[in-house]
Coordinates of C-alpha atoms in Angstrom, one line a residue:
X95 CA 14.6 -6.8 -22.7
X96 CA 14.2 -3.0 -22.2
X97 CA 16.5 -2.9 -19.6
X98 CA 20.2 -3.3 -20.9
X99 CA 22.1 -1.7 -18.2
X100 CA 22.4 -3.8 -15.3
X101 CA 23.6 -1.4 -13.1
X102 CA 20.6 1.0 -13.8
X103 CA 18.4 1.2 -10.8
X104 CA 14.8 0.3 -11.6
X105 CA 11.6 1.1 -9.1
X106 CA 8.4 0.1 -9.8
X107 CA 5.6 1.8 -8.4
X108 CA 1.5 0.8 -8.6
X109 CA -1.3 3.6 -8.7
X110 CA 1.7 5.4 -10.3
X111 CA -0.4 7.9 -12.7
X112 CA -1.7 10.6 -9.8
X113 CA -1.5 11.3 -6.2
X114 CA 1.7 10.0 -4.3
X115 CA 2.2 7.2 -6.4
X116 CA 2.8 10.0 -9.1
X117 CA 5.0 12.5 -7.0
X118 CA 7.3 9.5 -6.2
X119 CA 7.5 8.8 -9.6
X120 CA 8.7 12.0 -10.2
X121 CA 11.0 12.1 -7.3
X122 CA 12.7 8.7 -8.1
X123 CA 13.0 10.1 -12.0
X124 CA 14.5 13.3 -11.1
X125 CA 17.5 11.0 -9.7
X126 CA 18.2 9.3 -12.6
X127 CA 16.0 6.1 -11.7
X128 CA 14.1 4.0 -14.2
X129 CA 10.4 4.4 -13.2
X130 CA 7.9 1.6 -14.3
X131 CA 4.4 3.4 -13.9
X132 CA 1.7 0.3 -12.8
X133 CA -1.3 1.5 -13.7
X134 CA -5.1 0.1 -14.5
X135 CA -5.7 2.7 -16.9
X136 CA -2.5 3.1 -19.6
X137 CA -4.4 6.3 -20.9
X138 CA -3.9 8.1 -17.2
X139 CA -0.5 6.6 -17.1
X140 CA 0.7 7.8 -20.6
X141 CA -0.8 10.8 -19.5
X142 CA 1.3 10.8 -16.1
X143 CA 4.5 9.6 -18.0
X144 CA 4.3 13.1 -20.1
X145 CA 4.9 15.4 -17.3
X146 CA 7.0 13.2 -15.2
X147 CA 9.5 13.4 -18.6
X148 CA 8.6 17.3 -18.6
X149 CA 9.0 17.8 -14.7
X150 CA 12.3 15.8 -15.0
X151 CA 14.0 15.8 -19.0
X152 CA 13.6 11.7 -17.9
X153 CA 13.4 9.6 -21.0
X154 CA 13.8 6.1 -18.3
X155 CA 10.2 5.8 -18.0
X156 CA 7.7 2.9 -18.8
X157 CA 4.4 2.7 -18.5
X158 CA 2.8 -0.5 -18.1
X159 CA -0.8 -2.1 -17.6
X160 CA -2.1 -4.2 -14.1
X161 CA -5.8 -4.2 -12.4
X162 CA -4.2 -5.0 -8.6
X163 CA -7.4 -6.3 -7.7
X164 CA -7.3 -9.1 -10.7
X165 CA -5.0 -12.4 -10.3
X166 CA -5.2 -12.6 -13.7
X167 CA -3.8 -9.4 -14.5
X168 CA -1.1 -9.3 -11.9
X169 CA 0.2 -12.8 -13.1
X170 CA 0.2 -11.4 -17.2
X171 CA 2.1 -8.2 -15.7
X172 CA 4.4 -10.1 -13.9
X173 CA 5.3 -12.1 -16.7
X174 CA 5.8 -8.9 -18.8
X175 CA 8.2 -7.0 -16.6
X176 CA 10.1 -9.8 -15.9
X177 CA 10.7 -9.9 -20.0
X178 CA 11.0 -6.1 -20.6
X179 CA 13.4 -5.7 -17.2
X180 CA 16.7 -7.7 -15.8
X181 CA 16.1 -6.5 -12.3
X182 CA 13.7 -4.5 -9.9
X183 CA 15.2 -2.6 -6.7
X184 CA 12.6 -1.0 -5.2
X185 CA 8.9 -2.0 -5.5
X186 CA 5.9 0.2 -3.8
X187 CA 2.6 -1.1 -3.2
X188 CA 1.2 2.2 -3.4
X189 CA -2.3 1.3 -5.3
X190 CA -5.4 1.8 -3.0
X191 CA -8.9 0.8 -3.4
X192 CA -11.1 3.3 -1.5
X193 CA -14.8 3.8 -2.8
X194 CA -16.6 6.4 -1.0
X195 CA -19.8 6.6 -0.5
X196 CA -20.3 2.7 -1.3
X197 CA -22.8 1.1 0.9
X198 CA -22.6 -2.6 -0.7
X199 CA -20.1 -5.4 -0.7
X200 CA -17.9 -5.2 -3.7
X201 CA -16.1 -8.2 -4.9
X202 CA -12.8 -9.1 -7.2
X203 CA -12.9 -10.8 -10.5
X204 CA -11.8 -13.6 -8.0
X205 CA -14.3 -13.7 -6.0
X206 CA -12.9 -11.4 -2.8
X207 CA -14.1 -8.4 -1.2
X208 CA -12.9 -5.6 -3.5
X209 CA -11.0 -3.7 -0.7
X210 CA -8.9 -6.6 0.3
X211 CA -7.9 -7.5 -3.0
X212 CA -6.9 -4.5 -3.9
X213 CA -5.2 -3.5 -0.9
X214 CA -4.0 -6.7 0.7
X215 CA -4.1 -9.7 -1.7
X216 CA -3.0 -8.2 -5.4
X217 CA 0.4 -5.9 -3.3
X218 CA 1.3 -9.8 -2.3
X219 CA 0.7 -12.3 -5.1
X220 CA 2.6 -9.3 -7.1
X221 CA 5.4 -9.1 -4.5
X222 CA 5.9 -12.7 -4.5
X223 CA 5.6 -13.2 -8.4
X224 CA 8.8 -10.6 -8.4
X225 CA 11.1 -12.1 -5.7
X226 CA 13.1 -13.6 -8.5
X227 CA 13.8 -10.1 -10.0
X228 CA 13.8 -8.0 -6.5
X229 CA 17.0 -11.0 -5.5
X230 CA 19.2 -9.8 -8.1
X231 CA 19.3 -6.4 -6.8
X232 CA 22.2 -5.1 -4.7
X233 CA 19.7 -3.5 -2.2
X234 CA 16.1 -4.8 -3.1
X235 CA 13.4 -3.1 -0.9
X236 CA 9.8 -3.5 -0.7
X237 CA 7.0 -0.4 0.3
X238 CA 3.6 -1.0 1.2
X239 CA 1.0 2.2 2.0
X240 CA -0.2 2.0 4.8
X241 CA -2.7 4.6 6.9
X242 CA -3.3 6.8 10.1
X243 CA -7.1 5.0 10.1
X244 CA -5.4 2.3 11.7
X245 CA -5.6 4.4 14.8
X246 CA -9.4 2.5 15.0
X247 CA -7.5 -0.3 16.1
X248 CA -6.9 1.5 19.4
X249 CA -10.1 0.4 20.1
X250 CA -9.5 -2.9 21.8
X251 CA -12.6 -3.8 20.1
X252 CA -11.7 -3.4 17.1
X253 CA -10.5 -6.6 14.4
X254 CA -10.3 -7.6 11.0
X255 CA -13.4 -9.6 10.2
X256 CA -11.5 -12.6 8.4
X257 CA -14.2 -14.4 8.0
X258 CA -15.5 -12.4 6.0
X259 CA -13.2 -11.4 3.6
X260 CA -15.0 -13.4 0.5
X261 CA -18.2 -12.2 1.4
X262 CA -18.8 -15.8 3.5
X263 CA -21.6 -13.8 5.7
X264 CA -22.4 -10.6 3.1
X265 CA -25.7 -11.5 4.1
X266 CA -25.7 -11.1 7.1
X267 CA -23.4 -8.6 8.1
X268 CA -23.7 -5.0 6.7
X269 CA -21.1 -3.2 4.8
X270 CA -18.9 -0.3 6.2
X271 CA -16.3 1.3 3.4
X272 CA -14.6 2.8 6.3
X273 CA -14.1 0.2 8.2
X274 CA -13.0 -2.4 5.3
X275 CA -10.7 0.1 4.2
X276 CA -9.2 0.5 7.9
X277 CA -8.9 -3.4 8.1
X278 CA -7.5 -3.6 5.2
X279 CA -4.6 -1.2 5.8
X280 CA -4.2 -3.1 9.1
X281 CA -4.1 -6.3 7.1
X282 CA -1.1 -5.3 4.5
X283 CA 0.5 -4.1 7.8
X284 CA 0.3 -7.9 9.3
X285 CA 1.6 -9.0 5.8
X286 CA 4.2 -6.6 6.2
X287 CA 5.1 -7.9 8.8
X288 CA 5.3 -11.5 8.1
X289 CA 7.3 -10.8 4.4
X290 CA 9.7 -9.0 6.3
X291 CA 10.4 -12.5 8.3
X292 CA 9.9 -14.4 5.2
X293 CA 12.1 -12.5 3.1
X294 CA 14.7 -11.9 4.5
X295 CA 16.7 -15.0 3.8
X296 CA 16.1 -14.0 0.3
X297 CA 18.3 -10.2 1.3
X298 CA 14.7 -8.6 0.8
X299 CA 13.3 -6.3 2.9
X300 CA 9.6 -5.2 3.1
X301 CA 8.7 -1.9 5.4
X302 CA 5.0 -0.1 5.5
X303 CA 4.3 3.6 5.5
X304 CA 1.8 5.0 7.7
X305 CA 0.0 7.9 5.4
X306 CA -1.2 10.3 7.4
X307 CA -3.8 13.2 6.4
X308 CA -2.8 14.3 2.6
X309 CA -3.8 16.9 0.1
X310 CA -6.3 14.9 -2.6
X311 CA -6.0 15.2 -5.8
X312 CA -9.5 17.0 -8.1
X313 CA -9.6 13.2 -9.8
X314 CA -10.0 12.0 -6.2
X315 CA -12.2 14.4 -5.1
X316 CA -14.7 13.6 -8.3
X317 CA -14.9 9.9 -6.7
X318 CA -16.8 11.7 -3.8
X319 CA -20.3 11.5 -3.6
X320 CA -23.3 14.6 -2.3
X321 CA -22.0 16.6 0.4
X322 CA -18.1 14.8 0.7
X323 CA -17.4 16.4 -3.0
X324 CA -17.9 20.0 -1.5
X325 CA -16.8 19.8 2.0
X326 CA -13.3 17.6 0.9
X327 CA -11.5 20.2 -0.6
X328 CA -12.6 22.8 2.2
X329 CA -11.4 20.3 5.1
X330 CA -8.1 19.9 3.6
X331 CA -7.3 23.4 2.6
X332 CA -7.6 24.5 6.3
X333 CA -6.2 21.5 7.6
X334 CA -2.8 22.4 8.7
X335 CA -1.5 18.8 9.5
X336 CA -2.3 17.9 5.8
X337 CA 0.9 17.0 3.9
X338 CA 1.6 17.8 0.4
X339 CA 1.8 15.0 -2.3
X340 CA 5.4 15.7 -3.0
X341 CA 6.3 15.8 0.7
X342 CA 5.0 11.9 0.9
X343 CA 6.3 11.3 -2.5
X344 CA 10.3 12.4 -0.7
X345 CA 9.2 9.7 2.3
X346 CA 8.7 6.8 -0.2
X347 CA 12.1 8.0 -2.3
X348 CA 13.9 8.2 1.6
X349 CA 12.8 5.0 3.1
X350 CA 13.4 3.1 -0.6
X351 CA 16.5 4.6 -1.0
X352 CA 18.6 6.0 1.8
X353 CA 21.6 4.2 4.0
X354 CA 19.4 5.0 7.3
X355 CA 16.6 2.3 6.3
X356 CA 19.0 0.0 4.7
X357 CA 18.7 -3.0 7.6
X358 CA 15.3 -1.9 8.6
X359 CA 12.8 -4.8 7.7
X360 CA 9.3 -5.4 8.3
X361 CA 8.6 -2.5 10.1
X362 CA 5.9 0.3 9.8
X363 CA 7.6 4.0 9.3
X364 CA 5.9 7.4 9.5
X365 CA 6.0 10.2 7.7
X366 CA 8.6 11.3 10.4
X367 CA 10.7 8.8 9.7
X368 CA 10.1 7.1 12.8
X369 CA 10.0 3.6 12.7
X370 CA 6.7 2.4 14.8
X371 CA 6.7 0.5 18.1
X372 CA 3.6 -1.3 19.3
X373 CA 1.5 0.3 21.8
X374 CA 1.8 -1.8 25.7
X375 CA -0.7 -4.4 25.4
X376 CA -3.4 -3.9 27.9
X377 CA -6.4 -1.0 28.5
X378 CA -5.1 2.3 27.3
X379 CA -6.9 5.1 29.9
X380 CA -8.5 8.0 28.1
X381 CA -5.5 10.4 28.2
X382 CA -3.5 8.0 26.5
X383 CA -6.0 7.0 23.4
X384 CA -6.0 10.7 23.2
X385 CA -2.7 11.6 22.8
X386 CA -2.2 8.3 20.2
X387 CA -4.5 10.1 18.0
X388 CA -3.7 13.0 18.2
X389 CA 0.0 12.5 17.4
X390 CA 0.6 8.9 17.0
X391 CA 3.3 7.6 19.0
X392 CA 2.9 4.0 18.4
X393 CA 1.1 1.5 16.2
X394 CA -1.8 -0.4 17.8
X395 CA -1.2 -3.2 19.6
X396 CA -3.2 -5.4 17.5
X397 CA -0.1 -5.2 15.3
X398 CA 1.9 -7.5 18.0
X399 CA -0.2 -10.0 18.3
X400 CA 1.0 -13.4 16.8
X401 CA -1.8 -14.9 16.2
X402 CA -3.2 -11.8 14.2
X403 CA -0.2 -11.8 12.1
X404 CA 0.0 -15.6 11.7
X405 CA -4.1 -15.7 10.8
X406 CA -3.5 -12.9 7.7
X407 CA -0.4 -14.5 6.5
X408 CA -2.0 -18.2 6.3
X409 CA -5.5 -16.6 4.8
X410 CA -3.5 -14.4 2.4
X411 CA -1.4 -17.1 1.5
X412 CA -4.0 -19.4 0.9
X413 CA -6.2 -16.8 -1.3
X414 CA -2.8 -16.3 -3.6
X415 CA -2.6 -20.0 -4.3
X416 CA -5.9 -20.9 -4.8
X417 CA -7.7 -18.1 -6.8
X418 CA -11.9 -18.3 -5.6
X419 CA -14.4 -19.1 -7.9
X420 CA -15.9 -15.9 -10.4
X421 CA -18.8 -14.7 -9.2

């Protein structure tokens, strides 16, 4: 077991080896935490673990291997930490599936659309496969990245098409990457949700981030396809609401870490620190759908509805149980 002091805090954090997954790395490092870097590629996150130790003098850093999207992988990982590690304290679902330019469905080595897997399914079959290790931690907390494309849900027309989340109807109905990836980060939100009532008999609590507009990383950038690969890096260099890596990478170390969000539980936070309320169910007029995007006050409503929450837990649930046929 690589872990032999008890007392040392340990945070493991998926899509560790760039982006904010990488600057909260450093973050939790630079205060003496033991970082376990998730990552699908080792050769990025050995890569990673070099200049977090050189950013930090941190020689508590592990680097280890998981495909979020694969059942398979997360259950062989899982396994694995618990073996290497005696506890976790804090674990963020920070590892995001966003393809751009893709104009076909994509699907999971277990048969799901690729978004969901990634995004929704893989951040809770791992986060159940580690109860055991989060319980013996004095304070265990649980972060999953969210995003402002939820606003699209302020569109009362808007909903998660959940029966279509194995490709049931692929078909038939065509395929938006934007819009998957905006259900999707509406889905972990109903998760959230939901694990926060689930888990906290077990002294865990699960919160969600809202990521607003950040500055992308070149490797991101390179993902882009035709004009979107030239255009990205001029949007975000004059957008003056776009927040630095390390600034989000300080929100994931303050909501994991700090007294303040200690008793908060299953709860979406922004990068204010504000902890969201649901927008008044009903029509929103014009003036108020404007000011919601503009500066988001509250989370959609479609994030207090019951049913909503109750439909993605009992799907998700199901999924993690009963892995799909290959196809």
């Amino acid at each position: 077991m690589q872990d032999t002091d008890s007392e040392s805090k340990i945070v493991l954090i998926t899509g560790a080896n760039s982006g904010i997954g990488k600057a909260a790395a450093t973050r939790f490092a630079t205060e003496g935490w033991t970082v376990i870097l998730a990552c699908r590629n080792l050769e990025k996150g050995e890569a990673a673990k070099r200049e977090i130790q050189s950013a930090t003098a941190s020689q508590n850093i592990g680097v280890m291997e998981v495909d979020v999207a694969s059942f398979t992988s997360i259950h062989k990982f899982c396994t694995e930490v618990k073996l290497r590690y005696s506890h976790i304290d804090v674990l963020i679902n920070n590892a995001g599936y966003f393809n751009h330019g893709i104009k076909t469905y994509q699907f999971s080595p277990d048969g799901l659309e690729l978004t969901f897997a990634t995004n929704v399914f893989g951040p809770l079959l791992l986060t159940e496969l580690l109860l055991g290790h989060l319980e013996k931690s004095r304070d265990p907390r649980v972060l999953n990245a969210s995003s402002t494309n939820i606003k699209n849900f302020f569109d009362p027309k808007r909903a998660i098409e959940f029966d279509n989340l194995r490709g049931e109807i692929s078909d038939k109905r065509p395929y938006t990457v934007y819009k998957m990836y905006g259900d999707s980060k509406m889905g972990l939100i109903l998760l959230t949700i939901r694990m926060g009532q689930e888990y906290r008999k077990r002294g865990v609590k699960v919160n969600a981030v809202m990521i607003p507009v950040t500055r992308i990383s070149r490797e991101t950038m390179k993902n882009f396809s035709g004009i979107f690969r030239i255009i990205a890096p001029l949007i975000q260099n004059l957008n003056p609401f776009a927040l630095s890596q390390k600034r989000m990478g300080e929100c994931y170390f303050r909501i994991c870490t700090s007294m303040e969000f200690r008793e908060v539980n299953g709860k979406l936070i922004d990068s204010d620190y504000r902890v969201m309320l649901p927008a008044p169910k009903g029509k929103m007029n014009p003036f108020q759908i404007i000011r919601e995007l503009l500066r988001t006050r509250h989370a959609p409503a479609y994030t207090d509805d019951s049913e909503n929450i109750e439909m993605m837990w009992n799907l998700s649930q199901e999924v993690i149980k009963n892995p799909l046929h290959r196809r």
